[in-house]
Amino acid sequence: MSAPASIPATAPRAAWHVATVASTRPETATARRIELDVPTWPGNDAGAHLDVRLTAADGYQATRSYSIASAGSETRVVLAVDEVPTGEVSPFLVHDLQVGDQVELHGPLGAFFVWRPPVGAEPQRPVQLIAGGSGVVPLYAMASAHDAAGDATEFRMLYSVRTPDDVFFRPELTALRAAGLALDFVYTRRVPSGWPAPAGRVTKDLLEAVTVPAASAPRIFVCGPTPFVETVADWLLELGHRPGDVRTERFGGS
């Protein structure tokens, strides 16, 4: 069985592209979803990222990396950018970028932290996605691509987020859960009404309880702030997961 036509079979070659803003809308109170038309975009794997380069009127340039929320061969690229108030790029993308504006993109980038639909009939190992905050962006792309491919591989997601209002892709995640994604939330500051547990951070015991066990040898993708990723990755190893099965991606200010 070959990969669906909508999913690249191999990593496309990175290059510089000119993108036009097609639409924007709030994702959370501090984040914005941005859809870009990129006629020369070669498609991208789920989990890939790109560089956005902004050039000021005086010639000053700033470049930052962002995960891609979309996947496949389409030339519409979706970003979901959370503002870092002290950053050089994200405040502009969240507050000032307008429909019709053009920006420069370099990508797609990344071949390690990506998911592709399986090729062939061999049984596939389960996949466990673990997100902290806006680190859900590339993991959402993986879960969405998995659903679009009609793949039967077991997929689970653990999403740690401050409050219900800070959830990225809420309607899409709700639909993916209805389609079979095993989705668990951890709220660190405020829980929804009627939530069965108090607010709190992910713990090693909770991680063990709601993720695919080491005995099943899952492929694991962890993305979020550096302290979250490093702590979770250490716990996964302590729980018996093999180092080569745990892939991580960290982010900082932008």
Short mmCIF file of C-alpha atoms in Angstrom, two decimals:
data_model
loop_
_atom_site.label_atom_id
_atom_site.label_comp_id
_atom_site.label_asym_id
_atom_site.label_seq_id
_atom_site.Cartn_x
_atom_site.Cartn_y
_atom_site.Cartn_z
CA MET A 1 0.00 0.00 0.00
CA SER A 2 1.49 3.34 -0.99
CA ALA A 3 1.04 6.57 0.94
CA PRO A 4 -2.04 8.65 0.01
CA ALA A 5 -1.39 11.26 -2.66
CA SER A 6 -2.05 14.03 -0.14
CA ILE A 7 0.94 13.01 2.01
CA PRO A 8 4.53 13.43 0.75
CA ALA A 9 6.30 10.05 0.50
CA THR A 10 9.69 11.59 1.26
CA ALA A 11 10.82 14.83 2.86
CA PRO A 12 10.53 17.69 0.32
CA ARG A 13 13.55 19.87 -0.35
CA ALA A 14 13.75 23.07 1.69
CA ALA A 15 13.88 26.42 -0.12
CA TRP A 16 12.87 30.05 0.33
CA HIS A 17 9.30 30.90 -0.61
CA VAL A 18 7.12 34.01 -0.72
CA ALA A 19 3.85 33.49 1.13
CA THR A 20 0.70 35.59 1.05
CA VAL A 21 -1.54 35.75 4.11
CA ALA A 22 -4.89 34.20 3.13
CA SER A 23 -6.66 34.39 6.50
CA THR A 24 -6.07 34.88 10.20
CA ARG A 25 -8.14 34.34 13.32
CA PRO A 26 -7.59 34.10 17.05
CA GLU A 27 -6.56 30.67 18.30
CA THR A 28 -6.45 31.61 21.97
CA ALA A 29 -6.28 34.93 23.82
CA THR A 30 -2.55 35.09 23.07
CA ALA A 31 -2.24 33.08 19.86
CA ARG A 32 -3.28 33.48 16.25
CA ARG A 33 -3.95 30.99 13.49
CA ILE A 34 -2.45 32.10 10.18
CA GLU A 35 -3.17 30.50 6.81
CA LEU A 36 -0.67 31.23 4.06
CA ASP A 37 -0.89 30.71 0.32
CA VAL A 38 2.51 29.53 -0.91
CA PRO A 39 2.33 28.68 -4.65
CA THR A 40 5.84 27.16 -4.66
CA TRP A 41 5.39 25.09 -1.48
CA PRO A 42 6.38 21.44 -2.13
CA GLY A 43 4.24 19.99 0.67
CA ASN A 44 5.47 18.88 4.06
CA ASP A 45 5.43 15.98 6.47
CA ALA A 46 3.36 16.16 9.63
CA GLY A 47 5.55 17.59 12.37
CA ALA A 48 7.81 19.65 10.09
CA HIS A 49 8.66 23.27 10.78
CA LEU A 50 9.71 26.35 8.82
CA ASP A 51 11.50 29.66 9.28
CA VAL A 52 9.63 32.95 8.96
CA ARG A 53 11.79 35.93 7.95
CA LEU A 54 10.55 39.49 8.44
CA THR A 55 12.32 42.47 6.90
CA ALA A 56 11.84 45.98 8.31
CA ALA A 57 11.80 49.15 6.21
CA ASP A 58 15.38 49.90 7.25
CA GLY A 59 16.52 46.47 6.09
CA TYR A 60 16.75 44.83 9.50
CA GLN A 61 15.77 41.16 9.37
CA ALA A 62 14.55 38.76 12.03
CA THR A 63 14.01 35.04 11.50
CA ARG A 64 12.25 32.58 13.79
CA SER A 65 11.21 28.93 13.49
CA TYR A 66 7.59 27.77 13.82
CA SER A 67 6.00 24.35 13.67
CA ILE A 68 3.57 23.75 10.82
CA ALA A 69 0.00 22.86 11.79
CA SER A 70 -0.80 21.43 8.35
CA ALA A 71 0.63 18.54 6.35
CA GLY A 72 0.40 17.06 2.88
CA SER A 73 0.92 18.33 -0.64
CA GLU A 74 -1.33 21.39 -0.46
CA THR A 75 0.13 24.85 -1.02
CA ARG A 76 -1.92 26.32 1.86
CA VAL A 77 0.33 26.34 4.95
CA VAL A 78 -1.17 26.77 8.42
CA LEU A 79 0.66 28.19 11.43
CA ALA A 80 -0.58 28.74 14.98
CA VAL A 81 1.67 31.31 16.67
CA ASP A 82 1.62 32.02 20.40
CA GLU A 83 2.85 35.49 21.32
CA VAL A 84 6.07 35.88 23.26
CA PRO A 85 5.69 39.50 24.46
CA THR A 86 9.45 40.11 24.45
CA GLY A 87 9.97 38.43 21.07
CA GLU A 88 10.87 40.11 17.80
CA VAL A 89 8.65 38.10 15.45
CA SER A 90 5.68 36.56 17.26
CA PRO A 91 4.13 39.88 18.45
CA PHE A 92 4.05 41.09 14.84
CA LEU A 93 2.55 37.83 13.56
CA VAL A 94 -0.10 37.78 16.29
CA HIS A 95 -1.10 41.47 16.26
CA ASP A 96 -0.01 43.19 13.05
CA LEU A 97 0.04 40.72 10.17
CA GLN A 98 -2.88 41.37 7.80
CA VAL A 99 -4.60 39.41 5.03
CA GLY A 100 -2.76 40.14 1.79
CA ASP A 101 0.60 40.77 3.47
CA GLN A 102 3.57 38.81 2.23
CA VAL A 103 6.25 37.08 4.29
CA GLU A 104 9.27 34.96 3.44
CA LEU A 105 9.36 31.31 4.47
CA HIS A 106 12.22 28.81 4.44
CA GLY A 107 11.20 25.20 4.52
CA PRO A 108 9.93 22.69 5.00
CA LEU A 109 12.48 21.73 7.62
CA GLY A 110 12.96 18.68 9.80
CA ALA A 111 13.13 14.98 9.05
CA PHE A 112 13.56 13.57 12.57
CA PHE A 113 10.48 14.95 14.35
CA VAL A 114 7.92 13.91 11.70
CA TRP A 115 5.26 11.26 11.21
CA ARG A 116 4.46 9.63 7.89
CA PRO A 117 1.71 7.10 7.12
CA PRO A 118 3.06 3.55 7.10
CA VAL A 119 3.91 1.94 3.79
CA GLY A 120 3.24 -1.76 3.46
CA ALA A 121 1.15 -4.19 5.46
CA GLU A 122 3.44 -4.70 8.46
CA PRO A 123 1.86 -3.97 11.86
CA GLN A 124 2.84 -0.53 13.11
CA ARG A 125 3.90 0.36 16.63
CA PRO A 126 1.56 2.66 18.58
CA VAL A 127 2.24 6.40 18.57
CA GLN A 128 2.11 8.52 21.72
CA LEU A 129 1.99 12.31 21.39
CA ILE A 130 2.77 14.46 24.45
CA ALA A 131 2.26 18.23 24.19
CA GLY A 132 2.89 21.12 26.52
CA GLY A 133 1.06 24.35 25.66
CA SER A 134 1.61 25.51 22.10
CA GLY A 135 3.85 22.47 21.61
CA VAL A 136 0.66 20.78 20.44
CA VAL A 137 1.02 22.39 16.98
CA PRO A 138 3.21 19.74 15.26
CA LEU A 139 1.50 16.95 17.21
CA TYR A 140 -1.91 18.13 16.03
CA ALA A 141 -0.53 17.98 12.47
CA MET A 142 0.47 14.35 13.09
CA ALA A 143 -2.90 13.38 14.55
CA SER A 144 -4.71 15.11 11.69
CA ALA A 145 -2.52 13.45 9.05
CA HIS A 146 -3.05 10.07 10.72
CA ASP A 147 -6.81 10.56 10.52
CA ALA A 148 -6.68 11.79 6.91
CA ALA A 149 -4.65 8.75 5.90
CA GLY A 150 -7.21 6.35 7.36
CA ASP A 151 -4.32 4.68 9.19
CA ALA A 152 -5.19 2.04 11.79
CA THR A 153 -2.10 2.64 13.93
CA GLU A 154 -2.99 3.32 17.58
CA PHE A 155 -2.60 7.04 18.33
CA ARG A 156 -2.77 8.66 21.76
CA MET A 157 -2.26 12.28 22.80
CA LEU A 158 -1.59 13.77 26.23
CA TYR A 159 -2.05 17.55 26.16
CA SER A 160 -0.91 19.64 29.14
CA VAL A 161 -2.29 23.17 29.04
CA ARG A 162 -2.88 25.95 31.55
CA THR A 163 -6.65 26.40 31.24
CA PRO A 164 -9.48 25.30 28.92
CA ASP A 165 -9.22 28.69 27.20
CA ASP A 166 -5.61 27.96 26.22
CA VAL A 167 -6.37 24.83 24.19
CA PHE A 168 -5.23 25.07 20.56
CA PHE A 169 -7.36 23.46 17.83
CA ARG A 170 -10.23 22.67 20.18
CA PRO A 171 -12.87 21.95 17.46
CA GLU A 172 -10.43 19.90 15.43
CA LEU A 173 -9.23 17.90 18.44
CA THR A 174 -12.84 17.24 19.43
CA ALA A 175 -13.49 15.87 15.95
CA LEU A 176 -10.32 13.75 16.04
CA ARG A 177 -11.33 12.33 19.41
CA ALA A 178 -14.74 11.40 17.97
CA ALA A 179 -12.91 9.69 15.09
CA GLY A 180 -10.83 7.56 17.45
CA LEU A 181 -7.92 9.63 18.81
CA ALA A 182 -7.34 8.75 22.48
CA LEU A 183 -6.97 12.26 23.93
CA ASP A 184 -6.17 13.13 27.56
CA PHE A 185 -5.96 16.66 28.95
CA VAL A 186 -4.06 17.94 31.96
CA TYR A 187 -4.96 21.46 33.12
CA THR A 188 -2.23 23.08 35.19
CA ARG A 189 -4.00 26.25 36.42
CA ARG A 190 -7.78 25.98 35.96
CA VAL A 191 -9.98 23.03 35.06
CA PRO A 192 -13.32 22.99 33.23
CA SER A 193 -16.52 22.87 35.24
CA GLY A 194 -17.14 19.33 36.46
CA TRP A 195 -13.60 18.15 35.71
CA PRO A 196 -12.84 15.08 37.84
CA ALA A 197 -9.36 16.18 38.98
CA PRO A 198 -7.87 19.37 40.42
CA ALA A 199 -5.53 21.57 38.42
CA GLY A 200 -1.93 20.39 38.50
CA ARG A 201 1.09 19.54 36.44
CA VAL A 202 1.86 16.28 34.72
CA THR A 203 3.45 13.82 37.12
CA LYS A 204 5.39 10.64 36.49
CA ASP A 205 2.52 8.56 37.88
CA LEU A 206 -0.02 10.28 35.64
CA LEU A 207 2.29 9.86 32.65
CA GLU A 208 2.45 6.15 33.31
CA ALA A 209 -1.31 5.90 33.77
CA VAL A 210 -2.49 7.62 30.58
CA THR A 211 0.19 6.89 27.98
CA VAL A 212 0.99 3.81 25.93
CA PRO A 213 3.08 1.48 28.14
CA ALA A 214 6.72 0.77 27.42
CA ALA A 215 5.88 -2.90 26.83
CA SER A 216 4.06 -1.87 23.65
CA ALA A 217 7.21 -0.09 22.35
CA PRO A 218 5.41 3.05 21.14
CA ARG A 219 7.00 5.77 19.09
CA ILE A 220 6.78 8.89 21.26
CA PHE A 221 6.83 12.54 20.21
CA VAL A 222 7.17 15.19 22.94
CA CYS A 223 6.94 18.93 22.20
CA GLY A 224 6.71 21.97 24.45
CA PRO A 225 8.79 24.31 26.62
CA THR A 226 12.27 23.02 27.37
CA PRO A 227 11.70 22.22 31.11
CA PHE A 228 8.49 20.30 30.28
CA VAL A 229 10.12 18.31 27.50
CA GLU A 230 13.23 17.42 29.48
CA THR A 231 11.24 16.34 32.53
CA VAL A 232 8.80 14.22 30.53
CA ALA A 233 11.60 12.63 28.48
CA ASP A 234 13.48 11.66 31.66
CA TRP A 235 10.35 10.11 33.15
CA LEU A 236 9.67 8.15 29.97
CA LEU A 237 13.13 6.60 30.15
CA GLU A 238 12.61 5.79 33.84
CA LEU A 239 9.33 4.08 32.86
CA GLY A 240 11.24 1.78 30.53
CA HIS A 241 10.87 3.41 27.12
CA ARG A 242 13.87 3.06 24.85
CA PRO A 243 15.82 6.30 24.22
CA GLY A 244 15.58 5.86 20.46
CA ASP A 245 11.79 5.72 20.66
CA VAL A 246 11.48 9.14 22.34
CA ARG A 247 11.73 12.09 19.97
CA THR A 248 11.65 15.60 21.39
CA GLU A 249 11.27 19.15 20.17
CA ARG A 250 11.70 22.19 22.41
CA PHE A 251 10.90 25.84 21.96
CA GLY A 252 11.78 29.12 23.61
CA GLY A 253 11.24 32.83 22.97
CA SER A 254 10.40 34.06 19.47
#
